[in-house]
Amino acid sequence: MAQQYTKKMIRQVFINMLNERPLKKITVKDVIKECEINRNTFYYYYTDLYAVLSEIFQTELQTVIDEYNDTHSWEESFIVAAKFALENKTAIYHVYNSMQREELENYIYNVSGNIMIRYVEKVSEGISASLRDKKLIASFYQCALTEMVLRWIASGMKEDPDTIVRRIGLLFDGNIALSLRRSAGLNDG
C-alpha cells in the first residue's frame, strides 16, 4: 500500500512539474525534494525520470483499456484518452517538444490501436472477414488517429477533441463495416 502511494506521489509530482516547465529542466533532485523522499527511495521504484514518464503513459493506457466496454463507440473511448491530454496540456506539450517525444507517440499509437482493434472486432461480428484484414483495417485507423492527435498537439491543442473525434466518427460512419463486408466478399471469391 505504501509502495503504491509513493509511486503515485512521484508520478503526480512529476506531472505537476511537467505542467510548469520543460522536461529537460526537471531533475530527480527536484522530484525527490518535492516528494520529501530520499534518492534511494526514488531509485527503488524508477531507474530515471524517463521511467516515470513511461509508467505515466502506461497507467493512462490502462485507464483507457479499463474504461472501454461494448457500449462505448470508438469515439467515446478515444475521448476518454484525450481527457488526460486536456487536463495536462502543458505537460503533454513539454513532452512533445522534448527528446522523449517517442514515449508520447507510443502512448497515442497504443491507445489508438487498442481502441480500433476492439472496435473492429465488435463491428465484425457476423461478418466473415479474415483476421488479417481486420488487423489491417484497425491498423489503418490506428495510424490515422495517431497522426491526427500528433498534429492536434503540434497546433497547440486549441480545437476541442470531442468535436473533432465525433465529426470523424460521423464522416466515416459505416466505413469499417463496409470494408469488413468487402473483405469477406474478397475472401469468399
XYZ file of N, CA and C in Angstrom:
567
model
N 0.825 -1.186 0.000
C 0.000 0.000 0.000
C 0.874 1.257 0.000
N 1.873 1.268 0.879
C 2.771 2.427 0.950
C 3.573 2.563 -0.339
N 3.925 1.423 -0.949
C 4.673 1.463 -2.206
C 3.853 2.124 -3.309
N 2.584 1.739 -3.414
C 1.726 2.327 -4.442
C 1.528 3.817 -4.185
N 1.404 4.194 -2.924
C 1.253 5.608 -2.572
C 2.489 6.398 -3.002
N 3.659 5.865 -2.707
C 4.912 6.554 -3.040
C 5.060 6.687 -4.558
N 4.814 5.609 -5.289
C 4.918 5.661 -6.745
C 3.919 6.663 -7.330
N 2.718 6.641 -6.815
C 1.689 7.566 -7.302
C 2.088 9.016 -7.007
N 2.656 9.247 -5.828
C 3.097 10.586 -5.458
C 4.216 11.056 -6.400
N 5.170 10.180 -6.684
C 6.269 10.532 -7.589
C 5.710 10.898 -8.961
N 4.792 10.079 -9.468
C 4.198 10.355 -10.787
C 3.451 11.682 -10.782
N 2.677 11.938 -9.734
C 1.893 13.166 -9.674
C 2.783 14.402 -9.570
N 3.804 14.329 -8.751
C 4.742 15.451 -8.627
C 5.426 15.705 -9.967
N 5.823 14.632 -10.632
C 6.479 14.761 -11.931
C 5.542 15.422 -12.949
N 4.287 14.981 -12.998
C 3.306 15.592 -13.918
C 3.106 17.064 -13.571
N 3.000 17.369 -12.292
C 2.839 18.774 -11.878
C 4.017 19.612 -12.358
N 5.223 19.068 -12.222
C 6.416 19.790 -12.678
C 6.408 19.951 -14.194
N 5.978 18.899 -14.906
C 5.899 18.990 -16.372
C 4.882 20.044 -16.811
N 3.897 20.276 -15.993
C 2.913 21.315 -16.304
C 3.463 22.717 -16.036
N 4.607 22.767 -15.360
C 5.220 24.063 -15.037
C 6.437 24.380 -15.893
N 7.175 23.326 -16.304
C 8.428 23.567 -17.039
C 8.763 22.400 -17.959
N 9.650 22.643 -18.918
C 10.036 21.593 -19.862
C 10.714 20.416 -19.163
N 10.627 19.265 -19.798
C 11.204 18.034 -19.267
C 12.694 18.180 -18.975
N 13.426 18.837 -19.862
C 14.874 18.958 -19.684
C 15.255 19.814 -18.476
N 14.289 20.529 -17.898
C 14.566 21.360 -16.725
C 14.071 20.732 -15.427
N 13.741 19.440 -15.491
C 13.316 18.703 -14.297
C 14.386 17.664 -13.985
N 14.765 17.598 -12.730
C 15.770 16.622 -12.304
C 15.185 15.692 -11.245
N 15.862 14.573 -11.047
C 15.468 13.656 -9.975
C 15.523 14.402 -8.646
N 16.521 15.248 -8.491
C 16.663 16.022 -7.252
C 15.420 16.886 -7.008
N 14.886 17.496 -8.062
C 13.670 18.306 -7.930
C 12.497 17.458 -7.439
N 12.363 16.283 -8.026
C 11.243 15.404 -7.691
C 11.346 14.908 -6.260
N 12.534 14.450 -5.861
C 12.671 13.907 -4.501
C 12.494 14.998 -3.445
N 12.926 16.201 -3.772
C 12.748 17.314 -2.835
C 11.261 17.607 -2.643
N 10.521 17.674 -3.742
C 9.091 17.961 -3.665
C 8.318 16.829 -2.983
N 8.741 15.592 -3.226
C 8.073 14.427 -2.622
C 8.484 14.212 -1.167
N 9.567 14.863 -0.784
C 10.134 14.685 0.558
C 10.518 13.220 0.794
N 11.211 12.668 -0.209
C 11.743 11.316 -0.100
C 13.241 11.394 -0.399
N 13.967 10.324 -0.108
C 15.389 10.348 -0.419
C 15.653 9.738 -1.795
N 16.850 9.948 -2.273
C 17.251 9.493 -3.603
C 17.092 7.972 -3.744
N 17.461 7.230 -2.706
C 17.358 5.767 -2.750
C 15.911 5.314 -2.941
N 14.986 6.014 -2.308
C 13.572 5.667 -2.464
C 13.148 5.852 -3.913
N 13.536 6.971 -4.505
C 13.205 7.203 -5.917
C 13.755 6.070 -6.773
N 15.036 5.757 -6.597
C 15.683 4.750 -7.438
C 15.231 3.320 -7.111
N 14.591 3.139 -5.997
C 13.988 1.840 -5.692
C 12.840 1.564 -6.668
N 12.103 2.616 -7.011
C 10.943 2.475 -7.883
C 11.243 2.730 -9.357
N 12.139 3.653 -9.646
C 12.380 4.075 -11.031
C 13.876 4.190 -11.313
N 14.260 3.859 -12.534
C 15.666 3.984 -12.922
C 16.031 5.430 -13.240
N 15.044 6.195 -13.730
C 15.268 7.603 -14.064
C 13.915 8.276 -14.310
N 13.944 9.542 -14.691
C 12.702 10.274 -14.933
C 11.952 9.739 -16.149
N 12.688 9.200 -17.109
C 12.046 8.647 -18.296
C 11.220 7.413 -17.951
N 11.656 6.664 -16.957
C 10.884 5.510 -16.485
C 9.587 5.977 -15.827
N 9.650 7.104 -15.136
C 8.436 7.681 -14.536
C 7.472 8.083 -15.659
N 8.007 8.758 -16.660
C 7.198 9.191 -17.795
C 6.550 7.992 -18.490
N 7.327 6.968 -18.717
C 6.814 5.761 -19.363
C 5.685 5.138 -18.543
N 5.853 5.075 -17.240
C 4.819 4.489 -16.382
C 3.558 5.345 -16.375
N 3.722 6.648 -16.438
C 2.550 7.528 -16.504
C 1.726 7.189 -17.744
N 2.391 7.059 -18.885
C 1.671 6.740 -20.112
C 1.072 5.333 -20.065
N 1.783 4.383 -19.464
C 1.244 3.025 -19.338
C 0.010 3.016 -18.439
N 0.041 3.796 -17.371
C -1.098 3.890 -16.463
C -2.306 4.496 -17.180
N -2.065 5.535 -17.959
C -3.156 6.169 -18.703
C -3.713 5.224 -19.765
N -2.846 4.461 -20.417
C -3.303 3.479 -21.390
C -4.192 2.444 -20.709
N -3.785 1.994 -19.541
C -4.584 1.008 -18.808
C -5.947 1.590 -18.429
N -5.992 2.874 -18.102
C -7.263 3.535 -17.791
C -8.200 3.465 -18.988
N -7.675 3.749 -20.176
C -8.491 3.686 -21.392
C -8.979 2.257 -21.618
N -8.095 1.288 -21.451
C -8.469 -0.117 -21.639
C -9.550 -0.509 -20.640
N -9.386 -0.114 -19.382
C -10.344 -0.467 -18.341
C -11.708 0.187 -18.565
N -11.707 1.402 -19.110
C -12.966 2.122 -19.300
C -13.678 1.751 -20.589
N -12.961 1.100 -21.508
C -13.584 0.698 -22.769
C -14.504 -0.485 -22.501
N -15.692 -0.410 -23.049
C -16.579 -1.565 -22.996
C -17.447 -1.562 -24.243
N -18.260 -2.563 -24.387
C -19.030 -2.737 -25.614
C -20.058 -1.639 -25.854
N -20.392 -0.875 -24.828
C -21.381 0.183 -25.020
C -20.736 1.459 -25.548
N -19.422 1.544 -25.491
C -18.723 2.724 -25.998
C -18.474 2.603 -27.494
N -18.589 3.708 -28.173
C -18.133 3.764 -29.555
C -16.630 4.009 -29.506
N -15.957 3.850 -30.638
C -14.528 4.144 -30.647
C -14.311 5.612 -30.323
N -15.256 6.451 -30.751
C -15.130 7.885 -30.490
C -15.137 8.190 -28.992
N -16.080 7.588 -28.268
C -16.166 7.811 -26.818
C -14.903 7.317 -26.115
N -14.400 6.182 -26.554
C -13.179 5.636 -25.950
C -11.992 6.555 -26.207
N -11.911 7.095 -27.408
C -10.802 7.977 -27.739
C -10.887 9.284 -26.952
N -12.083 9.751 -26.707
C -12.278 10.975 -25.926
C -11.826 10.753 -24.482
N -12.060 9.550 -23.953
C -11.552 9.208 -22.612
C -10.030 9.371 -22.590
N -9.390 8.911 -23.653
C -7.931 9.013 -23.740
C -7.476 10.460 -23.852
N -8.245 11.281 -24.535
C -7.876 12.692 -24.720
C -8.019 13.488 -23.423
N -8.795 12.973 -22.495
C -9.024 13.662 -21.223
C -7.709 13.953 -20.485
N -6.812 12.982 -20.461
C -5.518 13.160 -19.803
C -4.741 14.301 -20.456
N -4.747 14.333 -21.788
C -4.033 15.398 -22.511
C -4.632 16.760 -22.199
N -5.933 16.832 -22.138
C -6.583 18.114 -21.851
C -6.305 18.590 -20.432
N -6.268 17.656 -19.502
C -6.005 18.013 -18.108
C -4.549 18.405 -17.885
N -3.685 18.000 -18.797
C -2.244 18.247 -18.652
C -1.648 18.794 -19.949
N -2.315 19.770 -20.530
C -1.894 20.320 -21.828
C -0.426 20.732 -21.847
N -0.018 21.479 -20.852
C 1.356 21.972 -20.830
C 2.340 20.815 -20.706
N 2.029 19.849 -19.862
C 2.910 18.691 -19.695
C 3.036 17.922 -21.012
N 1.923 17.704 -21.679
C 1.940 16.987 -22.962
C 2.763 17.769 -23.980
N 2.574 19.058 -24.001
C 3.316 19.902 -24.931
C 4.817 19.848 -24.632
N 5.169 19.851 -23.343
C 6.585 19.763 -22.966
C 7.189 18.417 -23.382
N 6.442 17.345 -23.230
C 6.950 16.033 -23.650
C 7.048 15.990 -25.173
N 6.047 16.532 -25.849
C 6.044 16.553 -27.317
C 7.273 17.283 -27.860
N 7.693 18.321 -27.180
C 8.836 19.123 -27.617
C 10.154 18.696 -26.986
N 10.192 17.490 -26.425
C 11.405 17.018 -25.761
C 12.026 15.861 -26.541
N 13.143 15.408 -26.037
C 13.808 14.244 -26.616
C 12.996 12.964 -26.356
N 12.055 13.022 -25.450
C 11.247 11.850 -25.105
C 9.903 11.830 -25.832
N 9.837 12.536 -26.923
C 8.608 12.601 -27.717
C 8.128 11.200 -28.113
N 9.070 10.295 -28.310
C 8.727 8.931 -28.712
C 7.806 8.254 -27.685
N 7.991 8.542 -26.400
C 7.108 7.985 -25.363
C 5.666 8.416 -25.598
N 5.495 9.685 -25.902
C 4.167 10.233 -26.166
C 3.580 9.612 -27.438
N 4.387 9.534 -28.482
C 3.924 8.937 -29.740
C 3.509 7.483 -29.535
N 4.298 6.732 -28.777
C 3.958 5.333 -28.497
C 2.663 5.225 -27.702
N 2.480 6.117 -26.747
C 1.251 6.119 -25.953
C 0.039 6.341 -26.864
N 0.107 7.352 -27.702
C -1.008 7.662 -28.595
C -1.253 6.502 -29.563
N -0.178 5.953 -30.104
C -0.285 4.824 -31.030
C -0.927 3.619 -30.345
N -0.517 3.327 -29.122
C -1.072 2.192 -28.387
C -2.534 2.401 -28.018
N -2.887 3.604 -27.609
C -4.292 3.904 -27.304
C -5.131 3.734 -28.565
N -4.682 4.333 -29.655
C -5.413 4.235 -30.920
C -5.573 2.783 -31.353
N -4.507 2.023 -31.239
C -4.551 0.617 -31.636
C -5.488 -0.197 -30.784
N -5.416 0.006 -29.480
C -6.282 -0.741 -28.576
C -7.753 -0.445 -28.868
N -8.062 0.805 -29.045
C -9.441 1.203 -29.314
C -9.915 0.636 -30.654
N -9.101 0.767 -31.683
C -9.542 0.359 -33.014
C -9.649 -1.156 -33.162
N -8.728 -1.923 -32.596
C -8.830 -3.376 -32.737
C -10.073 -3.891 -32.023
N -10.378 -3.317 -30.874
C -11.592 -3.721 -30.158
C -12.836 -3.324 -30.935
N -12.808 -2.131 -31.498
C -13.966 -1.661 -32.253
C -14.161 -2.493 -33.521
N -13.098 -2.779 -34.238
C -13.195 -3.590 -35.453
C -13.723 -4.985 -35.103
N -13.263 -5.546 -33.995
C -13.769 -6.852 -33.561
C -15.270 -6.794 -33.304
N -15.715 -5.737 -32.659
C -17.137 -5.583 -32.352
C -17.957 -5.434 -33.634
N -17.484 -4.598 -34.540
C -18.201 -4.351 -35.787
C -18.216 -5.595 -36.676
N -17.177 -6.418 -36.578
C -17.045 -7.575 -37.472
C -17.892 -8.773 -37.063
N -18.583 -8.674 -35.934
C -19.427 -9.798 -35.515
C -20.453 -10.089 -36.613
N -20.485 -11.331 -37.050
C -21.411 -11.733 -38.108
C -20.881 -11.509 -39.511
N -19.692 -10.935 -39.640
C -19.067 -10.723 -40.950
C -17.850 -11.638 -41.020
N -17.726 -12.387 -42.088
C -16.646 -13.379 -42.165
C -15.358 -12.805 -42.762
N -14.956 -11.677 -42.281
C -13.695 -11.069 -42.717
C -12.532 -11.827 -42.083
N -11.419 -11.873 -42.780
C -10.241 -12.580 -42.257
C -9.613 -11.779 -41.119
N -8.927 -12.474 -40.252
C -8.209 -11.826 -39.148
C -7.183 -10.850 -39.703
N -6.533 -11.238 -40.766
C -5.523 -10.384 -41.405
C -6.147 -9.059 -41.854
N -7.321 -9.123 -42.479
C -7.981 -7.903 -42.937
C -8.488 -7.058 -41.764
N -8.963 -7.709 -40.723
C -9.407 -6.972 -39.531
C -8.231 -6.186 -38.953
N -7.086 -6.839 -38.861
C -5.892 -6.178 -38.330
C -5.457 -5.023 -39.237
N -5.552 -5.231 -40.542
C -5.168 -4.194 -41.494
C -6.076 -2.967 -41.378
N -7.371 -3.191 -41.276
C -8.326 -2.082 -41.126
C -8.077 -1.347 -39.813
N -7.906 -2.089 -38.733
C -7.638 -1.470 -37.427
C -6.334 -0.678 -37.469
N -5.318 -1.227 -38.112
C -4.024 -0.553 -38.215
C -4.130 0.745 -39.007
N -4.907 0.727 -40.074
C -5.110 1.939 -40.881
C -5.691 3.064 -40.019
N -6.754 2.759 -39.295
C -7.385 3.774 -38.451
C -6.486 4.163 -37.276
N -5.726 3.208 -36.761
C -4.776 3.483 -35.688
C -3.765 4.535 -36.141
N -3.200 4.336 -37.312
C -2.202 5.278 -37.842
C -2.818 6.643 -38.109
N -4.011 6.655 -38.670
C -4.686 7.921 -38.964
C -4.983 8.699 -37.680
N -5.501 8.025 -36.672
C -5.808 8.690 -35.400
C -4.542 9.187 -34.713
N -3.504 8.377 -34.737
C -2.239 8.769 -34.113
C -1.716 10.054 -34.739
N -1.678 10.104 -36.052
C -1.172 11.295 -36.742
C -2.056 12.508 -36.484
N -3.364 12.302 -36.447
C -4.264 13.428 -36.169
C -4.017 14.010 -34.777
N -3.821 13.133 -33.801
C -3.570 13.610 -32.439
C -2.235 14.342 -32.366
N -1.219 13.806 -33.019
C 0.085 14.476 -33.009
C -0.002 15.858 -33.654
N -0.757 15.977 -34.709
C -0.946 17.293 -35.348
C -1.747 18.230 -34.448
N -2.715 17.675 -33.730
C -3.510 18.458 -32.780
C -2.597 19.011 -31.679
N -1.703 18.180 -31.172
C -0.761 18.627 -30.143
C 0.171 19.691 -30.711
N 0.696 19.435 -31.901
C 1.627 20.382 -32.537
C 0.979 21.741 -32.766
N -0.324 21.762 -32.990
C -1.024 23.030 -33.235
C -1.463 23.711 -31.939
N -1.051 23.169 -30.800
C -1.349 23.807 -29.525
C -2.607 23.319 -28.835
N -3.187 22.241 -29.321
C -4.375 21.622 -28.711
C -5.515 22.621 -28.534
N -5.720 23.462 -29.518
C -6.744 24.508 -29.416
C -8.148 23.991 -29.699
N -8.267 23.104 -30.673
C -9.584 22.588 -31.023
C -10.053 21.574 -29.989
N -11.353 21.529 -29.781
C -11.949 20.584 -28.847
C -11.870 19.173 -29.432
N -11.158 18.242 -28.774
C -11.017 16.892 -29.331
C -12.357 16.166 -29.438
N -13.267 16.469 -28.539
C -14.588 15.849 -28.580
C -15.270 16.155 -29.917
N -15.214 17.412 -30.321
C -15.825 17.831 -31.581
C -15.138 17.178 -32.775
N -13.822 17.172 -32.767
C -13.056 16.583 -33.880
C -13.343 15.093 -34.008
N -13.238 14.365 -32.909
C -13.403 12.910 -32.943
C -14.824 12.540 -33.341
N -15.794 13.241 -32.800
C -17.187 12.936 -33.162
C -17.454 13.245 -34.634
N -16.842 14.310 -35.149
C -17.003 14.654 -36.567
C -16.375 13.566 -37.448
N -15.206 13.091 -37.079
C -14.573 11.994 -37.822
C -15.490 10.771 -37.803
N -16.045 10.492 -36.623
C -16.957 9.350 -36.498
C -18.150 9.468 -37.432
N -18.720 10.662 -37.550
C -19.855 10.872 -38.458
C -19.438 10.718 -39.919
N -18.290 11.281 -40.260
C -17.827 11.219 -41.649
C -17.496 9.796 -42.087
N -16.964 9.006 -41.174
C -16.568 7.649 -41.519
C -17.568 6.595 -41.058
N -18.725 7.025 -40.592
C -19.724 6.102 -40.082
C -20.044 5.022 -41.123
N -19.890 3.783 -40.742
C -20.200 2.668 -41.613
C -19.044 2.196 -42.481
N -17.986 2.976 -42.577
C -16.867 2.589 -43.448
C -16.153 1.331 -42.975
N -16.007 1.175 -41.673
C -15.328 -0.017 -41.159
C -16.155 -1.262 -41.474
N -17.460 -1.202 -41.221
C -18.326 -2.344 -41.530
C -18.323 -2.634 -43.026
N -18.378 -1.594 -43.845
C -18.347 -1.765 -45.300
C -17.029 -2.430 -45.738
N -15.925 -1.965 -45.179
C -14.623 -2.552 -45.503
C -14.563 -4.023 -45.098
N -15.131 -4.337 -43.935
C -15.138 -5.724 -43.474
C -15.992 -6.602 -44.388
N -17.144 -6.083 -44.836
C -18.005 -6.849 -45.745
C -17.296 -7.083 -47.088
N -16.621 -6.041 -47.564
C -15.865 -6.200 -48.813
C -14.766 -7.247 -48.647
N -14.103 -7.201 -47.495
C -13.057 -8.183 -47.190
C -13.626 -9.592 -47.212
N -14.798 -9.765 -46.596
C -15.423 -11.076 -46.563
C -15.762 -11.535 -47.979
N -16.216 -10.593 -48.813
C -16.529 -10.911 -50.207
C -15.284 -11.312 -50.977
N -14.186 -10.631 -50.725
C -12.924 -10.982 -51.389
C -12.441 -12.356 -50.955
N -12.651 -12.661 -49.679
C -12.198 -13.955 -49.158
C -13.078 -15.101 -49.665
N -14.338 -14.791 -49.946
C -15.258 -15.820 -50.433
C -15.013 -16.135 -51.919
N -14.522 -15.109 -52.635
C -14.401 -15.236 -54.089
C -13.140 -15.789 -54.566
